[in-house]
Short mmCIF file of C-alpha atoms and ligand atoms in Angstrom, two decimals:
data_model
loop_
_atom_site.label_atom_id
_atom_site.label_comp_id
_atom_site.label_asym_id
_atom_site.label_seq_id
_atom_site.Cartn_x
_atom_site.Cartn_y
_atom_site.Cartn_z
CA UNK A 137 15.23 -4.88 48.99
CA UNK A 138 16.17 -4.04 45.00
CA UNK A 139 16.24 -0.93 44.32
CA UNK A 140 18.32 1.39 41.60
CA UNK A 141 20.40 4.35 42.47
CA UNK A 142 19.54 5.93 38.81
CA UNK A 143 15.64 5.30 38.60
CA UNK A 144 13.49 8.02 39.23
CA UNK A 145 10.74 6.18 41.19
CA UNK A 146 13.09 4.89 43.75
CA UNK A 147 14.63 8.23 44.19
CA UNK A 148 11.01 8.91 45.09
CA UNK A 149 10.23 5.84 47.38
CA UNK A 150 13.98 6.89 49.39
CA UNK A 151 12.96 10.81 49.58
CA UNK A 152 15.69 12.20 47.51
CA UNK A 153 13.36 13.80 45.38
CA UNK A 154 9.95 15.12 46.55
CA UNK A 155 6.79 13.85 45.49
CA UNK A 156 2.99 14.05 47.04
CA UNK A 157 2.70 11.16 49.08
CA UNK A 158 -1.03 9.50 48.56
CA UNK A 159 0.34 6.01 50.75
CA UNK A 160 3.41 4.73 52.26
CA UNK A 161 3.77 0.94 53.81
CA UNK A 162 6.57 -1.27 54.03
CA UNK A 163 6.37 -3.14 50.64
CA UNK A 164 4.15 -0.22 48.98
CA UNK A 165 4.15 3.70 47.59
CA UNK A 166 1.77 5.81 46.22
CA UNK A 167 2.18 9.62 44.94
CA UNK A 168 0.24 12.09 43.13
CA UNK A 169 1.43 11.92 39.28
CA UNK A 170 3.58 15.26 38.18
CA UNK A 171 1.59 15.62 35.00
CA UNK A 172 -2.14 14.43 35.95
CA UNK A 173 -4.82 13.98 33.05
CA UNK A 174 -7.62 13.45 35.02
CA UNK A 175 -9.10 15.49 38.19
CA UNK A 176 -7.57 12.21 40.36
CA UNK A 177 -3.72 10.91 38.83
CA UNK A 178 -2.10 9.31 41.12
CA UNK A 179 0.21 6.18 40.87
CA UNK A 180 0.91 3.32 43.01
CA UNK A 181 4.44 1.79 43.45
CA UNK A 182 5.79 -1.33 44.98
CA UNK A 183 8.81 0.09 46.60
CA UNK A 184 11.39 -2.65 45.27
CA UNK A 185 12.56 -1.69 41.62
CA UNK A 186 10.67 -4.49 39.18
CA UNK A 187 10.98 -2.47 35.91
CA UNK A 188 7.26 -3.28 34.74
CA UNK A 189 4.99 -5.65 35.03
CA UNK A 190 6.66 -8.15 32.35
CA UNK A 191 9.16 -9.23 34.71
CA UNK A 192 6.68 -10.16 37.28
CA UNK A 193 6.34 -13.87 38.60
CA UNK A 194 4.68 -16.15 40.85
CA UNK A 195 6.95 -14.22 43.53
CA UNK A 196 5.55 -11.42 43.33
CA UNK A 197 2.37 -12.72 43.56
CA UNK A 198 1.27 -11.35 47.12
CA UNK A 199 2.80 -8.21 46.45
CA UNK A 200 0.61 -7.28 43.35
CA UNK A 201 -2.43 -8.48 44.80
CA UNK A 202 -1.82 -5.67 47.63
CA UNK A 203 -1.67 -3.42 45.22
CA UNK A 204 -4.71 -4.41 43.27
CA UNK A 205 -6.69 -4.35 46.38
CA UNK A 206 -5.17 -0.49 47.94
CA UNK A 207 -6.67 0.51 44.46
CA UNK A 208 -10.13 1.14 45.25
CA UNK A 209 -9.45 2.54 49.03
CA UNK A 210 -7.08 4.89 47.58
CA UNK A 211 -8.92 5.82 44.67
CA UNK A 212 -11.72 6.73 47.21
CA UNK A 213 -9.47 8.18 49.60
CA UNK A 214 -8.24 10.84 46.90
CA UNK A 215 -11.49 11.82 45.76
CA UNK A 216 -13.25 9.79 42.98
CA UNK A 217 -16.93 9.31 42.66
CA UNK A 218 -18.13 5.88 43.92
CA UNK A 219 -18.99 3.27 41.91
CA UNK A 220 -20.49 2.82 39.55
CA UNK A 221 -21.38 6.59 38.81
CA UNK A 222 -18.09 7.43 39.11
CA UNK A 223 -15.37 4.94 39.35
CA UNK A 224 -11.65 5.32 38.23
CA UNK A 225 -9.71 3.87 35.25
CA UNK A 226 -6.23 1.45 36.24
CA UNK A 227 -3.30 1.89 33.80
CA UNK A 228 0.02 0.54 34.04
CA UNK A 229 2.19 0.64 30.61
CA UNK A 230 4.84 -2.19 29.58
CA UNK A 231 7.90 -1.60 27.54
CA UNK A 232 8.61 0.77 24.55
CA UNK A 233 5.29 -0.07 22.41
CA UNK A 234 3.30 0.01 25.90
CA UNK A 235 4.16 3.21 26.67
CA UNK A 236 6.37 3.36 29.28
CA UNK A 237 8.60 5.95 30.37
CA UNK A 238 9.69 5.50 33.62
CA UNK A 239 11.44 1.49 34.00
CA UNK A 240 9.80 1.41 37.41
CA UNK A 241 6.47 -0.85 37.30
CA UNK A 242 3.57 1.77 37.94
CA UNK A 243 -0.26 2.07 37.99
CA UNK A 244 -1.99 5.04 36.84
CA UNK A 245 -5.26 5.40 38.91
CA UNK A 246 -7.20 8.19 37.45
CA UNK A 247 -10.53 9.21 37.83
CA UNK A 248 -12.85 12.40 38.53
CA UNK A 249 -15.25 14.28 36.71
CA UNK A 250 -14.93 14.14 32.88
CA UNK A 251 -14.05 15.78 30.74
CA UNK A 252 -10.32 14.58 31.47
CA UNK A 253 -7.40 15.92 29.91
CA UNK A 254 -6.38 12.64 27.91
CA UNK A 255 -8.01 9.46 28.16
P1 AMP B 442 4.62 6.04 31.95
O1 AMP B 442 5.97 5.43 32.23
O2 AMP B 442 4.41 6.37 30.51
O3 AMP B 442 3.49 5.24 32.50
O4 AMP B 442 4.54 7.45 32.65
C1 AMP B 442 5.29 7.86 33.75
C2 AMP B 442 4.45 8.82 34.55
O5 AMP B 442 5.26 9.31 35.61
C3 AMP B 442 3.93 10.04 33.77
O6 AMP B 442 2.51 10.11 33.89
C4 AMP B 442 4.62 11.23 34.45
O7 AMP B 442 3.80 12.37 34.53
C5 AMP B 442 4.93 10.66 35.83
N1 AMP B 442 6.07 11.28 36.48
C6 AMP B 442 7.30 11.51 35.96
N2 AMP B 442 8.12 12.09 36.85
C7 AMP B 442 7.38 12.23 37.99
C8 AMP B 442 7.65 12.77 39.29
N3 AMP B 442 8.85 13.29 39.61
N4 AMP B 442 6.65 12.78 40.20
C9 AMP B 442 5.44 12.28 39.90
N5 AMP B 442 5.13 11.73 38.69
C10 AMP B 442 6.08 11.72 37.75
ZN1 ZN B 443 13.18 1.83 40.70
#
């Protein structure tokens, strides 16, 4: 599998440095988010390094669809409101003008009582 020795969220997926594991399977990784804005911030990880989603292709096609689909049962699993009272909010930014800090394709799922921090 791809991964790089200097990005943050594979230092994560390889448990050289600590986060608060939501998920683990073999192709997937979720964790609560250091710095959460909303009562529920956690972000889900495929565990090979894509940098964001502009490099994906039709390759990955499988993979991201597992993800898309572990975002409700995880979102529920961590604690928001069900649908459609409550519901969560999916995020993931893309390059420089996106957003995006860490290189390592991620998706925000936050939800939770409002107010919220940001958003
Ligand atoms: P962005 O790349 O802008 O989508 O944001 C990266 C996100 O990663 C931010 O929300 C940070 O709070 C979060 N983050 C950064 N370092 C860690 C870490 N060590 N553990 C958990 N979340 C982190
Ligand atoms: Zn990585």
């Amino acid at each position: 599998m791809h991964t790089d020795p200097n990005c943050l969220f594979c230092k994560i997926v390889a448990g050289k440095i600590p986060s608060k594991k939501v998920y683990e399977d073999e192709e997937l990784f979720a964790f609560h988010d250091i710095n959460p804005w909303a009562p529920v911030h956690f972000l889900i990880i495929p565990k090979m390094h894509i940098p964001s989603l502009a490099q994906a292709t039709p390759d990955h096609a499988a993979l991201l669809g597992r993800m898309m689909v572990l975002v409700p049962q995880l979102a529920l699993q961590e604690g928001v409101n069900p649908y459609p009272n409550g519901g969560f909010r999916l995020v993931t930014n893309t390059g420089e003008e996106g957003g995006q800090e860490v290189h390592h394709m991620h998706w925000h799922v936050m939800g939770g009582p409002r107010p919220w921090l940001r958003g």
